[in-house]
Short mmCIF file of C-alpha atoms and ligand atoms in Angstrom, two decimals:
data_model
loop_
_atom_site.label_atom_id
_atom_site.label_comp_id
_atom_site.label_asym_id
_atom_site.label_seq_id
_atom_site.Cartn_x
_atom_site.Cartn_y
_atom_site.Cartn_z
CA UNK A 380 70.25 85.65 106.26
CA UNK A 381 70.48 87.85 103.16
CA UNK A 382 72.60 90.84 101.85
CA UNK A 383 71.48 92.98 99.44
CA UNK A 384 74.00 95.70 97.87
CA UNK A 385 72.46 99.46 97.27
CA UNK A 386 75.96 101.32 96.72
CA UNK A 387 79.43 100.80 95.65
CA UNK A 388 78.30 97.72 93.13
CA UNK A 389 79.76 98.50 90.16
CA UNK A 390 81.19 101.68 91.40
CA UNK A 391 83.22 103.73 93.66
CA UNK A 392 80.80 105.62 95.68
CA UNK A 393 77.91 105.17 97.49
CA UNK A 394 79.14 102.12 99.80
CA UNK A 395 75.63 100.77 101.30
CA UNK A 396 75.02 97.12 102.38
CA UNK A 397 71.67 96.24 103.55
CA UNK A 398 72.08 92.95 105.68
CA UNK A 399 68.75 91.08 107.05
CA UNK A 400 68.31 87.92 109.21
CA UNK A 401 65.05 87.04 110.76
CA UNK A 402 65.03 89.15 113.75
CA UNK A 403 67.34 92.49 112.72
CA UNK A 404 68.17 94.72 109.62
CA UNK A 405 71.29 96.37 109.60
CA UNK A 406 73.42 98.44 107.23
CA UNK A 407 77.02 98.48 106.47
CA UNK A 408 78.13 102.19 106.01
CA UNK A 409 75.82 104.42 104.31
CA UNK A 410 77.25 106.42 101.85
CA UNK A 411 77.13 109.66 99.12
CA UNK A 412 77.10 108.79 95.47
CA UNK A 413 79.25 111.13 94.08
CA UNK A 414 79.68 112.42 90.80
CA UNK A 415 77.80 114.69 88.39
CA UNK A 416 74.43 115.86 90.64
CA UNK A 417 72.03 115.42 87.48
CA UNK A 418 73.59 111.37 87.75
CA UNK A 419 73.77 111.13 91.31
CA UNK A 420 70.88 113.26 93.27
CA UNK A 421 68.53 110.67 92.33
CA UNK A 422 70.68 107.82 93.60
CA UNK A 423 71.01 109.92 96.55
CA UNK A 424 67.19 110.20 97.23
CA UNK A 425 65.94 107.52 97.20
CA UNK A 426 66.54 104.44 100.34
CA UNK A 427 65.67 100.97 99.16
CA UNK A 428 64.79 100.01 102.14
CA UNK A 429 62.80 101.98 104.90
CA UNK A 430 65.05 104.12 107.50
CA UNK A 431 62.58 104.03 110.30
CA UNK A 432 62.90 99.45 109.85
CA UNK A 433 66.86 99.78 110.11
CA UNK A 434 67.76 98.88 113.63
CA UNK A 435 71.73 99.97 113.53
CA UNK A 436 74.42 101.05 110.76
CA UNK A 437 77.62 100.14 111.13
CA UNK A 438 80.13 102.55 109.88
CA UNK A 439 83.97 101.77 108.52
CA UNK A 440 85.17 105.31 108.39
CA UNK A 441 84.21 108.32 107.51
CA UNK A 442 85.11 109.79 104.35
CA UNK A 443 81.89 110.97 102.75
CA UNK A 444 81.44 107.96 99.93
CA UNK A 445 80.85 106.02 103.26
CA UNK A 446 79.21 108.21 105.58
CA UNK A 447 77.65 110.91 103.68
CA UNK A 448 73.68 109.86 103.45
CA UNK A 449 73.86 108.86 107.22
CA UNK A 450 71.67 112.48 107.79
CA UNK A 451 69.15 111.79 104.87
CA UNK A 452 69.00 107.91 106.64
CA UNK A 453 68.01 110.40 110.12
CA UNK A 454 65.91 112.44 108.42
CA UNK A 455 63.81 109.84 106.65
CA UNK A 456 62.91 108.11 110.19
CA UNK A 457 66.19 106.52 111.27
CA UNK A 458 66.59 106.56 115.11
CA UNK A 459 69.36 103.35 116.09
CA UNK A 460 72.76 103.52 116.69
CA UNK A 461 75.67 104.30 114.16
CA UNK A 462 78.82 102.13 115.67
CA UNK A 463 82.01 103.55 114.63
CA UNK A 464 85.42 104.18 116.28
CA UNK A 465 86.24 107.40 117.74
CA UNK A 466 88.22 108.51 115.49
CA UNK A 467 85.87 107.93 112.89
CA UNK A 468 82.58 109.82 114.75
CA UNK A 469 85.15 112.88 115.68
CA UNK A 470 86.15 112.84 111.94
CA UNK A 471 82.31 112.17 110.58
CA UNK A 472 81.17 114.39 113.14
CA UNK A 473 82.85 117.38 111.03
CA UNK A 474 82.59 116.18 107.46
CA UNK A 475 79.02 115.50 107.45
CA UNK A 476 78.11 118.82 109.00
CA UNK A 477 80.70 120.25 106.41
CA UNK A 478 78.61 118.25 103.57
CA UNK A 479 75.53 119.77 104.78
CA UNK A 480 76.80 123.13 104.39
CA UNK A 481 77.61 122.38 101.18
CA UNK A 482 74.39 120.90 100.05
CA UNK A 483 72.42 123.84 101.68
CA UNK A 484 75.01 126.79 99.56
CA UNK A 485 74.47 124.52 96.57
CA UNK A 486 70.72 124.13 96.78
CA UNK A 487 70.30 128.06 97.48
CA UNK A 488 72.49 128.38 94.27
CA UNK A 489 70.79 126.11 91.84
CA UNK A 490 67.14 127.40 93.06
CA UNK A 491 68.35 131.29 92.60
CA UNK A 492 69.34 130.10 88.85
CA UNK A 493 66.69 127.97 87.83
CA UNK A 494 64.33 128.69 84.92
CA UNK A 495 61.09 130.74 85.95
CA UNK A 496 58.43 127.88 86.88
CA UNK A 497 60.95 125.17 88.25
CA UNK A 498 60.39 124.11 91.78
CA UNK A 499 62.87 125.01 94.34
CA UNK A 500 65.34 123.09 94.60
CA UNK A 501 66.34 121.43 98.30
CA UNK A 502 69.19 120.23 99.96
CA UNK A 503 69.41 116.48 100.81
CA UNK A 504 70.08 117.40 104.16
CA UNK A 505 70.17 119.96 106.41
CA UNK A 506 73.47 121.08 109.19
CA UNK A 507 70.83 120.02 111.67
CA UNK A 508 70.51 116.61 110.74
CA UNK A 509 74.10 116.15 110.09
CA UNK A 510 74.35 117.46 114.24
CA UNK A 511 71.65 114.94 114.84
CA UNK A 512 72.78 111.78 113.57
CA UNK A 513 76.13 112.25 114.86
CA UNK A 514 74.69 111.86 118.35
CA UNK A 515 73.48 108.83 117.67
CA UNK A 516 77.25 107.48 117.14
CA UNK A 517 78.50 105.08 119.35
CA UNK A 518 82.27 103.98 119.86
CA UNK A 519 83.69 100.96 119.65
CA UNK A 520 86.96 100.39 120.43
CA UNK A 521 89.79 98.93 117.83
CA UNK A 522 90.61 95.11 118.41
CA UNK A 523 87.70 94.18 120.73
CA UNK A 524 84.56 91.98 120.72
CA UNK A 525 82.01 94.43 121.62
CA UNK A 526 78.82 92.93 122.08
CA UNK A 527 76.20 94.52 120.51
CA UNK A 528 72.96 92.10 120.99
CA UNK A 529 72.62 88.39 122.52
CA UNK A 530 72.89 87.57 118.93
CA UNK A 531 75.33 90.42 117.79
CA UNK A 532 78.38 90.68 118.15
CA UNK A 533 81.33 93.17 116.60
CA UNK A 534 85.23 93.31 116.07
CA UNK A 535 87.34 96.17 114.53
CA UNK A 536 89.99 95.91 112.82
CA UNK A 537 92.11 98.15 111.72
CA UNK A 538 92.05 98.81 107.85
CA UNK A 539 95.16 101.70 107.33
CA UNK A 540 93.35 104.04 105.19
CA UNK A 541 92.55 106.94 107.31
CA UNK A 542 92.43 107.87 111.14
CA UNK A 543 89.84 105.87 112.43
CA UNK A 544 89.32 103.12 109.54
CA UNK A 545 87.94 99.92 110.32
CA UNK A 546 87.57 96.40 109.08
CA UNK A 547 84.85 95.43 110.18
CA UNK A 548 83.99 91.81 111.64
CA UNK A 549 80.43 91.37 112.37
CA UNK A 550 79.38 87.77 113.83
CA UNK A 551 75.55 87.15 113.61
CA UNK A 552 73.02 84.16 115.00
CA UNK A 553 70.60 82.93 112.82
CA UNK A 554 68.83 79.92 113.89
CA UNK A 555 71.43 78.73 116.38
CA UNK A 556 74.63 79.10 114.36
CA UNK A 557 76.80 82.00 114.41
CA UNK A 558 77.79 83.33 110.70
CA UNK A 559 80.75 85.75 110.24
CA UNK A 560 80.49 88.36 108.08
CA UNK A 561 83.94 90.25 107.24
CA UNK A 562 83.73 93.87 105.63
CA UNK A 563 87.04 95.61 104.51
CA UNK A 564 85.62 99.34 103.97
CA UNK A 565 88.63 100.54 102.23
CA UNK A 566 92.09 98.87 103.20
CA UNK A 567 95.10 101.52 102.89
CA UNK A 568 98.39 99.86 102.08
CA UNK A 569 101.32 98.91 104.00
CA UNK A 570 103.70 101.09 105.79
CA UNK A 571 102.16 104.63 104.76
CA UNK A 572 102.82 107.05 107.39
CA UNK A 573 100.72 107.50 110.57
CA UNK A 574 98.44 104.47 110.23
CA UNK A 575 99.04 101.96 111.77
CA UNK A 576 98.80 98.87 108.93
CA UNK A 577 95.76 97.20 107.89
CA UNK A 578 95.31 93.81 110.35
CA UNK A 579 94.32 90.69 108.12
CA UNK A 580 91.30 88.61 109.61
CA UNK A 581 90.98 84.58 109.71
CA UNK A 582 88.69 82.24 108.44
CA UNK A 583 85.11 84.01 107.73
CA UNK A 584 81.59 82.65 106.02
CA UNK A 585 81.11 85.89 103.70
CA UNK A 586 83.92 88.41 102.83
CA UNK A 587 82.78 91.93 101.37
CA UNK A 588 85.95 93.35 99.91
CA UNK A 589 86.59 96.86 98.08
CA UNK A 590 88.31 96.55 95.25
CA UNK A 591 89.53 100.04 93.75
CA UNK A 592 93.26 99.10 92.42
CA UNK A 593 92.34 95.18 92.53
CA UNK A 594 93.87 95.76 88.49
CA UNK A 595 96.44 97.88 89.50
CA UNK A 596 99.91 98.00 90.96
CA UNK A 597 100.88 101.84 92.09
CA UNK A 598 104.31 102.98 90.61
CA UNK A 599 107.00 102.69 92.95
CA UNK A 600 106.96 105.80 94.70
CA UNK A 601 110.42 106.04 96.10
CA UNK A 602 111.48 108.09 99.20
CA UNK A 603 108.08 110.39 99.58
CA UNK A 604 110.36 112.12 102.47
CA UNK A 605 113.21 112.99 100.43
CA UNK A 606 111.30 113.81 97.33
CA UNK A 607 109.68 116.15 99.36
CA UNK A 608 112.72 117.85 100.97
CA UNK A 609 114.32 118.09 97.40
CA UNK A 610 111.27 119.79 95.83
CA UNK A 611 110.81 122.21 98.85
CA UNK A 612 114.66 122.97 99.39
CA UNK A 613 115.65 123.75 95.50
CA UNK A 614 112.35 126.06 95.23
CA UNK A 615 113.56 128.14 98.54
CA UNK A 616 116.92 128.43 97.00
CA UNK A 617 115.56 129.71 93.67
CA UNK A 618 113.33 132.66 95.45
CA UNK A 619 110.12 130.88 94.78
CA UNK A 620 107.13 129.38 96.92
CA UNK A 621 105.70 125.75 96.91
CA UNK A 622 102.01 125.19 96.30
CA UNK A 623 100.83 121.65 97.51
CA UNK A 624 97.51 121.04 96.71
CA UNK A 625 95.80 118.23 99.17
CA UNK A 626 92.90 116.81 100.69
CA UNK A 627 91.44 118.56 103.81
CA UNK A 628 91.59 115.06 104.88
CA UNK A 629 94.45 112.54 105.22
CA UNK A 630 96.45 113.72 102.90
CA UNK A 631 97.10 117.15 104.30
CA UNK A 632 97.93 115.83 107.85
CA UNK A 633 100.45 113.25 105.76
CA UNK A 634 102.65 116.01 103.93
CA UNK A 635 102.48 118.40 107.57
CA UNK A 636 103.74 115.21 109.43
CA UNK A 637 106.50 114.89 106.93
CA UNK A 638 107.67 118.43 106.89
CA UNK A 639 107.95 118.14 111.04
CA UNK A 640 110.08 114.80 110.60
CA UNK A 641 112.48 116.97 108.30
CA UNK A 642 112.42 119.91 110.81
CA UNK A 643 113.29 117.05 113.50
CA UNK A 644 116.09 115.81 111.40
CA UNK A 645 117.31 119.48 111.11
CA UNK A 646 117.24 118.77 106.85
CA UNK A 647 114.91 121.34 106.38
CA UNK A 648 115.92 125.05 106.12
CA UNK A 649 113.10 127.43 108.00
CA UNK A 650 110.92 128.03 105.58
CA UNK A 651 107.56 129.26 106.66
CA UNK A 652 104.85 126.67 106.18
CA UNK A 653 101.13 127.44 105.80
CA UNK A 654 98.20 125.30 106.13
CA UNK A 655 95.21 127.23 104.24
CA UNK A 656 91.99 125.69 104.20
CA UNK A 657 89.33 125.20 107.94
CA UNK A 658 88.18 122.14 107.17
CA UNK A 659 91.95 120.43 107.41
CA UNK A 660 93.06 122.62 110.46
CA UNK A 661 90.13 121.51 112.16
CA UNK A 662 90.76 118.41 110.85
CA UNK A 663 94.25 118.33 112.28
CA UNK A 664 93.03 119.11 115.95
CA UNK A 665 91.19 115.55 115.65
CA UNK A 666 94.40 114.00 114.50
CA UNK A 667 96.77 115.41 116.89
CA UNK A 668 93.87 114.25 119.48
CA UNK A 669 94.50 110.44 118.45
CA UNK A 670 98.21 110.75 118.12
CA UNK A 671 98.59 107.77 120.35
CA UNK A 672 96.32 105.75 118.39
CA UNK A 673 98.79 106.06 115.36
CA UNK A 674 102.06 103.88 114.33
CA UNK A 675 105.38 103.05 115.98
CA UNK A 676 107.31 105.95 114.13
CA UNK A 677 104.59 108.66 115.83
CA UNK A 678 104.80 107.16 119.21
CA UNK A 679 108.30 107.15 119.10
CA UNK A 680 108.76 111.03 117.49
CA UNK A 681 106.11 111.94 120.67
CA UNK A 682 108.78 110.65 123.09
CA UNK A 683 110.88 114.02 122.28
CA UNK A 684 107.90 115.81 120.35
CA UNK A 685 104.67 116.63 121.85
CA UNK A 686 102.94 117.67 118.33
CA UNK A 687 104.05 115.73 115.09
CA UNK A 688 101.60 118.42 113.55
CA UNK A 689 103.60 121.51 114.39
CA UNK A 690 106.75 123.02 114.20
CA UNK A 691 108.46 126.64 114.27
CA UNK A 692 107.37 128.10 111.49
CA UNK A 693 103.98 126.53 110.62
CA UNK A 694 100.77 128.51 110.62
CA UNK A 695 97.57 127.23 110.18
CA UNK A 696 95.89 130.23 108.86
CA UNK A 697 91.94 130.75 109.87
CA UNK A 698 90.87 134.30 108.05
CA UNK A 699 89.95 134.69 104.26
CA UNK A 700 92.13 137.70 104.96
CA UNK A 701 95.09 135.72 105.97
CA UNK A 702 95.04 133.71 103.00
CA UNK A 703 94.40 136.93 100.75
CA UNK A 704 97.57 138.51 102.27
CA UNK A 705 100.12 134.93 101.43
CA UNK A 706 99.26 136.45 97.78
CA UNK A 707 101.59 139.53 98.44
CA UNK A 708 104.19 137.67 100.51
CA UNK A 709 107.80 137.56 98.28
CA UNK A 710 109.74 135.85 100.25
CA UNK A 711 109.98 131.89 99.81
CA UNK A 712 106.95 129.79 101.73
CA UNK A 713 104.94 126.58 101.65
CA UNK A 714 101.60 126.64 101.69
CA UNK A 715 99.27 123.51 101.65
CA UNK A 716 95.40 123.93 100.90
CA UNK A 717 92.43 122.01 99.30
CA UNK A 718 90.92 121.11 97.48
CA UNK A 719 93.37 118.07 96.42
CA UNK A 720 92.06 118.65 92.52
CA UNK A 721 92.33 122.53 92.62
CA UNK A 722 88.73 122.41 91.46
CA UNK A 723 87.78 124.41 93.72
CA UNK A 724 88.74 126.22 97.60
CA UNK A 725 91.61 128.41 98.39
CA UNK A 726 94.12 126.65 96.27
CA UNK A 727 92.84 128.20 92.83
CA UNK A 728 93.75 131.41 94.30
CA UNK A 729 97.40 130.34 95.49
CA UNK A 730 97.88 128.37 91.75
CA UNK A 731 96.20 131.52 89.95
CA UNK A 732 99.37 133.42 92.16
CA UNK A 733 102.12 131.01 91.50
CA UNK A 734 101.80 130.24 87.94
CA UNK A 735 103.04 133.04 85.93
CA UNK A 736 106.80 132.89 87.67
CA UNK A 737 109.51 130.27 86.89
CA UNK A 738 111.13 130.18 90.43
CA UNK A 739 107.52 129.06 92.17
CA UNK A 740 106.49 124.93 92.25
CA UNK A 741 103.55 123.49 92.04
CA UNK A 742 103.63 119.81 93.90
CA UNK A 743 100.54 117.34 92.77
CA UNK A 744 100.70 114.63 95.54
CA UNK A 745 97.61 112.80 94.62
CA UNK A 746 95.04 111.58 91.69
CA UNK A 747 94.12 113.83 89.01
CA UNK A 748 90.83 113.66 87.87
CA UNK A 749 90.26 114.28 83.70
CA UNK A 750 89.02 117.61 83.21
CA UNK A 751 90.46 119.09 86.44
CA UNK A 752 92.73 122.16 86.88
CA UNK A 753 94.94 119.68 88.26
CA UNK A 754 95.18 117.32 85.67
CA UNK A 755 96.17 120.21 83.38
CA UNK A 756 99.08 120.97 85.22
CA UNK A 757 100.05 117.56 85.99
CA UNK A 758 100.21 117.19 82.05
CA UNK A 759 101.98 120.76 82.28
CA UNK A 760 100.47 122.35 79.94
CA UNK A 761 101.72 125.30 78.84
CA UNK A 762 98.72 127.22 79.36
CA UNK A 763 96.30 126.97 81.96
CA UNK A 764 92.89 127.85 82.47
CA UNK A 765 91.78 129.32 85.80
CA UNK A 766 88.61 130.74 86.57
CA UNK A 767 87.85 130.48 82.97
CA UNK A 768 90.95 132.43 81.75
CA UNK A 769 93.64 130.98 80.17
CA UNK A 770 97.10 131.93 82.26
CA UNK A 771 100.61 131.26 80.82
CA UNK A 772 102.32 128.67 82.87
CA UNK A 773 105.90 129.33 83.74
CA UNK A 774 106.25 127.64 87.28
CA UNK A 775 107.56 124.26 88.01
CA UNK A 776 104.95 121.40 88.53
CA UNK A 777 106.21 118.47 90.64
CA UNK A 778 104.53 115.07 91.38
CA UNK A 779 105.02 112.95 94.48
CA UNK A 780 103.13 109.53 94.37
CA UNK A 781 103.27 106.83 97.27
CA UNK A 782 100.23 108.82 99.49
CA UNK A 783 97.28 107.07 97.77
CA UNK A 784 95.01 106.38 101.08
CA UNK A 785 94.03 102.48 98.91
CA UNK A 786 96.47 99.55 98.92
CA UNK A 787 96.68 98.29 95.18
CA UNK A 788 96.80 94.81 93.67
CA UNK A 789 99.11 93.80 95.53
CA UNK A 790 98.03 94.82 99.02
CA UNK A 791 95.17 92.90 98.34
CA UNK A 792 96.80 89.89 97.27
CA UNK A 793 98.96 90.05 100.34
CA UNK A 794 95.51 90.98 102.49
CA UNK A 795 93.76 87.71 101.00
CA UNK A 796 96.99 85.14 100.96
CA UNK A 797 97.05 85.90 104.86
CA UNK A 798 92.93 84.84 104.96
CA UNK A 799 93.76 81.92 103.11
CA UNK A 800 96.60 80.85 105.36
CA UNK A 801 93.82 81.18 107.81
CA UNK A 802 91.09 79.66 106.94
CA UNK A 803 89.84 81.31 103.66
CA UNK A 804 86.31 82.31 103.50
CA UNK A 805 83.19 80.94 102.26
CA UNK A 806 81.73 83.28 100.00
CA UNK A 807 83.15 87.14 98.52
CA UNK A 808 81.53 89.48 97.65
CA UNK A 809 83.54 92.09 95.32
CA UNK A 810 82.32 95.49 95.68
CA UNK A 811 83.65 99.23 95.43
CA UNK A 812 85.62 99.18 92.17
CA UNK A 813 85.06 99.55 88.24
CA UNK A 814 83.95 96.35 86.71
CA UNK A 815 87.49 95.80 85.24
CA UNK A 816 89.59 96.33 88.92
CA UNK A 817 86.39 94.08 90.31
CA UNK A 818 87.00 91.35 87.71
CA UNK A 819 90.96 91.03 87.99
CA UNK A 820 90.78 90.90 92.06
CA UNK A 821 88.00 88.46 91.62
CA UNK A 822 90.44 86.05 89.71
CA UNK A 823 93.01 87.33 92.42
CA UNK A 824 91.44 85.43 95.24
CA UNK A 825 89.62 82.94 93.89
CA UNK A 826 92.02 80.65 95.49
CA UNK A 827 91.29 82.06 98.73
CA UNK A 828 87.41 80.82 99.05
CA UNK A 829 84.78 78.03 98.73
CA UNK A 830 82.91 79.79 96.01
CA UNK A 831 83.73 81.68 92.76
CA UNK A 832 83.75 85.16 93.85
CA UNK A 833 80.55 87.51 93.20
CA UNK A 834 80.60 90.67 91.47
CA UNK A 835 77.43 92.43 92.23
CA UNK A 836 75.38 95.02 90.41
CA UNK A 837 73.18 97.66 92.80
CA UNK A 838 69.93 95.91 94.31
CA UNK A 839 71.03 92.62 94.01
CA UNK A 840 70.51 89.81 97.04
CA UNK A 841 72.04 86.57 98.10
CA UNK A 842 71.28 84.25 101.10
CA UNK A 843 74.03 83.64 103.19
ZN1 LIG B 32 87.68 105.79 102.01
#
């Protein structure tokens, strides 16, 4: 049996593991490489190994890095199966189309600007491929053996990092002996709201583990709740509006679930809450479909409350118009929209609005990257540019942290001290993470298997 790694080795993007034994061929995930397009398009290209010889992919969840090359697989002869959970087809289902859009309005773009002589420029994929693939998905449910082939079998486990994601467990037979192969996708951390927590496995041959915060240990983020009900209740009393900026996924859902816990509790005053941006209120709908399949405190808050995604008050605004018209509101609001960096999306338009006045807040809940509008205001800079202006910044910028969707350092520790206690594994395979977070978690659970852990770079293969 080999595995050979064509994504996420030596980075954070692109997760792609091509697994072979003699009779099958089989990917884990197959992901976008993300990033700068000159950098990543021909990453994004090219398959190392031919589509049309994979026989299944099996899928951890379905933020893009993971699922977004699943149409280019389709359109370059793939034809098998794509086992996932439901969430996680409902929730690929919509991103991937979503991505195509995006590659088609970005390849239209780039070919109406290029130089006179340059070939056209295509999309990777098209909506129709995205539709496509997605029928090819097939469920699996959380917790059971599902078996696959006479010598296939699969287990998921719940991983706590969005609706839907899975550790997977994937048991093989190669020459009369089953191997176990354990994949982590992305493990969320403990006790973050909705999710239920990531499981922990026992003893396995070969562990593929992400490793995005194995060198780090997030800052304690203290009560997410009541940070947010401070922020929210001292701008209403000042006149002013709050601006979150979020992810259409996960996040958004998060910060909307919070906000109906306060409104439960009867802490927070009525202020009008909008939700501005399609792709998270469609988003949403998929969410409140799986309510059930969520934690303890959700189940419980459904015994009295049929929607932990709505309240009096909140809209979930479709129209351009509609979010055009917030801009001339005075009273105070809330509005929540993407995208979570205020690169780009409906946001720019709310922060372009909110800036200039003292009495408004702008809440960061996530990551910043450099060079985004949102790190500049997380540094609060005193000026601001937006749309290539520079605007005087007079509003209040905030910062919640606790809602990374990745466990840190010590997640992981905790995630791999509960293999050990059960077995440990035989060999690890350290993937998903910058060299430096890849190195410190391989020291991290060294402990925890039979052979130094490997750090590897894209195309290499081991037996196993
Ligand atoms: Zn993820």
């Amino acid at each position: 049996m080999k595995i050979t790694f064509l994504g996420a080795a030596g980075e954070v993007t692109g997760s792609q593991h091509l697994i072979e034994t003699e009779t099958k061929r089989l990917l884990l995930d197959c992901g976008l490489f993300q990033g700068r397009d000159s950098e990543t398009r021909p990453k994004n290209e090219r398959f190392h190994c031919d589509p049309r010889h994979v026989d299944c992919v099996i899928l951890s969840h379905a933020h893009i890095d993971h699922s977004g090359r699943l149409p280019a697989l389709y359109r370059a002869g793939f034809r098998g199966p794509v086992y996932c959970t439901r969430a996680t087809a409902d929730i690929a289902t919509m991103m991937l189309r979503d991505s195509a859009r995006i590659q088609e309005e970005d390849a239209r773009y780039a070919t109406k600007k290029r130089e006179a002589g340059e070939p056209k420029i295509c999309p990777l994929y098209s909506e129709d491929d995205a539709r496509k693939v997605c029928r090819s998905f097939e469920y699996v449910a959380m917790g059971e053996w599902e078996e696959l082939a006479s010598d296939m079998r699969l287990r998921f486990r719940h991983a706590g990092h969005i609706l839907g994601s899975a550790i997977c467990e994937l048991d093989l037979l190669e020459d009369g002996q089953w191997k176990r192969i354990v994949f982590t996708g992305d493990l969320g951390h403990r006790d973050k709201p909705l999710l239920i927590d990531p499981e922990t496995v026992e003893r396995c041959d070969v562990v593929i583990t992400e490793s995005t915060y194995g060198n780090r240990v997030h800052r304690d983020a203290g009560d997410v709740k009541a940070e947010l009900l401070r922020v929210v209740s001292e701008t209403v009393s000042r006149g002013g509006r709050v601006v979150i900026p979020a992810f259409s996924l996960g996040r958004t859902q998060v910060i909307v679930y919070l906000l109906n816990q306060l409104r439960n509790e009867n802490t927070l005053c009525r202020v009008p809450v909008y939700i501005d941006s399609p792709l998270a209120t469609r988003l949403t709908e998929i969410y409140r479909d799986h309510q059930q399949d969520m934690d303890d405190d959700v189940r419980t808050t459904l015994r009295f409350d049929d929607d932990v995604f709505d309240f009096d008050g909140l809209t979930y605004i479709r129209s351009r118009d509609e979010s055009i018209a917030l801009n001339r509101v005075e009273e105070p609001f809330v509005v929540i929209s993407a995208s979570g960096m205020c690169e780009n999306g409906r946001v720019v338009h709310h922060i372009k609005h909110a800036i200039r006045h003292e009495q408004n807040t702008i809440l960061i809940i996530g990551f910043q990257g450099r060079h985004t509008l949102g790190r500049q205001l997380v540094e609060r800079r005193d000026t601001i540019a937006i749309f290539g202006r520079s605007c005087e910044r007079r509003c209040q910028v905030e910062t919640i942290n606790g809602l990374s969707a990745h466990g840190d350092a010590e997640d992981l520790r905790w995630w791999f001290e509960n293999l050990q206690r059960r077995g440990g594994a035989g060999k690890a395979f350290i993937v998903h993470g910058e060299d430096t977070a890849a190195a410190a978690l391989s020291q991290l659970i060294a402990d925890c298997c039979d052979e130094s852990p490997i750090v590897p770079q894209m195309g290499d293969s081991f037996e196993i």
